[in-house]
């Protein structure tokens, strides 16, 4: 069964869980809209449950396709190379052009649009001043007109709560900069029925007040089979003082989802002087079939996480047809794949913060996980480069990862193969310049184990791993 999962599910992935404690109000003002102040605990201690609460009705989900060519092609199957970050095709069908002068009517324009309509944003800065974009029509696309996110800036000014709330299937958000949300730049959260196929493509999320991109359920309505790709999600020194509630922030935070694909993103800066940030990418409470690949995470307190807790803190989402259907221990994440990612930490301010660099990759009650060919490099020792904890973390593989500091078992057992835990700057082309491609002299070259069906056919650059023994880490030299 384990081999069958590696053969068939390396391309589909998911995660799901609880939502926010409070939704935004009708005006989008911050009063009463703060999602949660839950502290989800760190790897360095046992932490608290950090219950994210129930979902409000201020979010949405969407679809991976729509009518603008949003079909996801970023899967790592070792086949013909495609550019996962290629520009979307020109929109077809109904197109509504908007400018910064239309801010006050954006919400009604979207709600009144026909399914499949593209809302095309002209270049400029849209000062939302409490307005937010509520996308409850199927197949809507929100797209910058030029294809360059730097040209189209939606600014929440820390007044607008969820800047884009996705509540329908087949919604695409692309080619925009979303900055200074009071809570989330994008919140995918269905109203009363399960939604699918959200695509977030080539988006810049800058300085959110909470998580940059949030995905969660409303009751038993879930957000499944979405894609977050080719985006830049960052917390800067300017935005960090705006973080509230004991560092309740992070790059991507998802709950109770299935089949999400997160790939080719750059995520940076999620840490606080006081409190422990969530991960750059975190799929926790009750997720399944999530695929996280080819992401670059720089100077975040925690890199990538599947699951969090050792026991139930809320009503679980039940999944069928997984590799862990017969497992009786508490399981929070099922059949997640973390492959060909790099996590780097070298910021002295991060290291000097309250929690420092906590972990590169963390599994917690994550059953059936595949963590292979990742690179974790830090200039100061983290609590763990890669860790696995709680009894529910079983039937999992940690293989061919290249890390600079020890990996850490925490009351769990996984299959280990081909990992190297002694990487130094000399193993990379230019670690100081954040280039973690392997140097020719690296001991990681041709040093990997044969992971059989769990081995990805390509590396972080989509270069083939076909020249004999695989290199260890995300890069195949």
CSV table of N, CA, C and O in Angstrom, one decimal, residues 6 26-27 32 34 108 113 126-127 140 166 176 181 194 218 253 267 297 299 336 346 388 398 438-439:
chain,number,residue,atom,x,y,z
A,6,UNK,N,3.1,6.1,-3.1
A,6,UNK,CA,4.2,6.8,-3.7
A,6,UNK,C,4.0,6.8,-5.2
A,6,UNK,O,4.4,7.8,-5.9
A,26,UNK,N,-19.2,43.4,7.9
A,26,UNK,CA,-19.7,43.7,6.5
A,26,UNK,C,-18.9,44.9,5.9
A,26,UNK,O,-18.9,45.0,4.7
A,27,UNK,N,-18.4,45.7,6.7
A,27,UNK,CA,-17.7,46.9,6.1
A,27,UNK,C,-16.2,46.6,5.9
A,27,UNK,O,-15.5,47.4,5.4
A,32,UNK,N,-13.5,43.7,15.7
A,32,UNK,CA,-14.2,42.4,15.8
A,32,UNK,C,-13.8,41.4,14.7
A,32,UNK,O,-14.4,40.4,14.6
A,34,UNK,N,-10.6,40.2,14.0
A,34,UNK,CA,-9.3,39.5,14.3
A,34,UNK,C,-9.6,38.0,14.3
A,34,UNK,O,-10.4,37.5,15.1
A,108,UNK,N,-19.4,45.3,-5.5
A,108,UNK,CA,-20.6,45.1,-6.2
A,108,UNK,C,-20.4,44.7,-7.7
A,108,UNK,O,-21.2,43.9,-8.3
A,113,UNK,N,-21.2,40.2,-11.4
A,113,UNK,CA,-20.7,39.6,-12.6
A,113,UNK,C,-21.2,38.2,-12.9
A,113,UNK,O,-21.6,37.5,-12.0
A,126,UNK,N,-4.5,50.7,-5.6
A,126,UNK,CA,-5.9,50.7,-5.2
A,126,UNK,C,-5.9,50.7,-3.6
A,126,UNK,O,-5.7,49.7,-3.0
A,127,UNK,N,-6.2,51.9,-3.1
A,127,UNK,CA,-6.3,52.1,-1.6
A,127,UNK,C,-7.7,51.6,-1.2
A,127,UNK,O,-8.6,52.4,-1.3
A,140,UNK,N,-14.9,33.3,-11.4
A,140,UNK,CA,-14.4,34.7,-11.5
A,140,UNK,C,-12.9,34.7,-11.4
A,140,UNK,O,-12.3,33.9,-10.7
A,166,UNK,N,-12.5,34.4,-1.0
A,166,UNK,CA,-12.9,33.5,-2.0
A,166,UNK,C,-13.9,32.5,-1.5
A,166,UNK,O,-13.6,31.7,-0.6
A,176,UNK,N,-1.3,40.2,-9.1
A,176,UNK,CA,-1.6,41.3,-8.3
A,176,UNK,C,-0.6,41.4,-7.1
A,176,UNK,O,-0.1,40.3,-6.6
A,181,UNK,N,-2.8,43.8,4.6
A,181,UNK,CA,-4.1,43.3,5.1
A,181,UNK,C,-4.1,43.4,6.6
A,181,UNK,O,-3.1,43.0,7.3
A,194,UNK,N,-19.0,22.8,-0.3
A,194,UNK,CA,-17.6,22.6,-0.6
A,194,UNK,C,-17.3,23.2,-2.0
A,194,UNK,O,-18.0,23.1,-3.0
A,218,UNK,N,-16.0,26.0,6.4
A,218,UNK,CA,-17.2,26.5,7.1
A,218,UNK,C,-18.0,25.3,7.5
A,218,UNK,O,-18.7,24.7,6.6
A,253,UNK,N,-1.4,29.2,5.5
A,253,UNK,CA,-2.0,28.4,6.7
A,253,UNK,C,-3.3,27.8,6.2
A,253,UNK,O,-4.2,28.5,5.8
A,267,UNK,N,8.9,32.4,0.0
A,267,UNK,CA,8.3,32.9,1.2
A,267,UNK,C,9.4,33.3,2.2
A,267,UNK,O,10.3,32.5,2.4
A,297,UNK,N,12.1,28.9,1.0
A,297,UNK,CA,11.7,29.6,2.2
A,297,UNK,C,13.0,30.2,2.9
A,297,UNK,O,13.9,29.4,3.1
A,299,UNK,N,14.6,32.7,5.9
A,299,UNK,CA,14.5,33.4,7.2
A,299,UNK,C,13.1,33.5,7.8
A,299,UNK,O,12.6,34.6,8.1
A,336,UNK,N,0.8,13.5,3.0
A,336,UNK,CA,1.4,14.8,2.5
A,336,UNK,C,2.7,14.5,1.9
A,336,UNK,O,3.4,13.6,2.2
A,346,UNK,N,19.7,32.7,7.8
A,346,UNK,CA,21.0,33.3,8.0
A,346,UNK,C,20.9,34.7,8.6
A,346,UNK,O,21.9,35.4,8.6
A,388,UNK,N,10.1,14.7,13.5
A,388,UNK,CA,8.9,14.0,13.4
A,388,UNK,C,8.5,13.6,14.8
A,388,UNK,O,9.3,13.2,15.6
A,398,UNK,N,11.5,9.8,5.3
A,398,UNK,CA,12.3,10.9,5.3
A,398,UNK,C,13.6,10.5,4.6
A,398,UNK,O,14.4,9.8,5.2
A,438,UNK,N,24.0,22.8,-5.6
A,438,UNK,CA,25.2,22.1,-5.1
A,438,UNK,C,26.4,22.5,-5.8
A,438,UNK,O,26.5,22.7,-7.1
A,439,UNK,N,27.5,22.6,-5.0
A,439,UNK,CA,28.8,22.8,-5.6
A,439,UNK,C,29.3,21.5,-6.2
A,439,UNK,O,28.9,20.4,-5.7
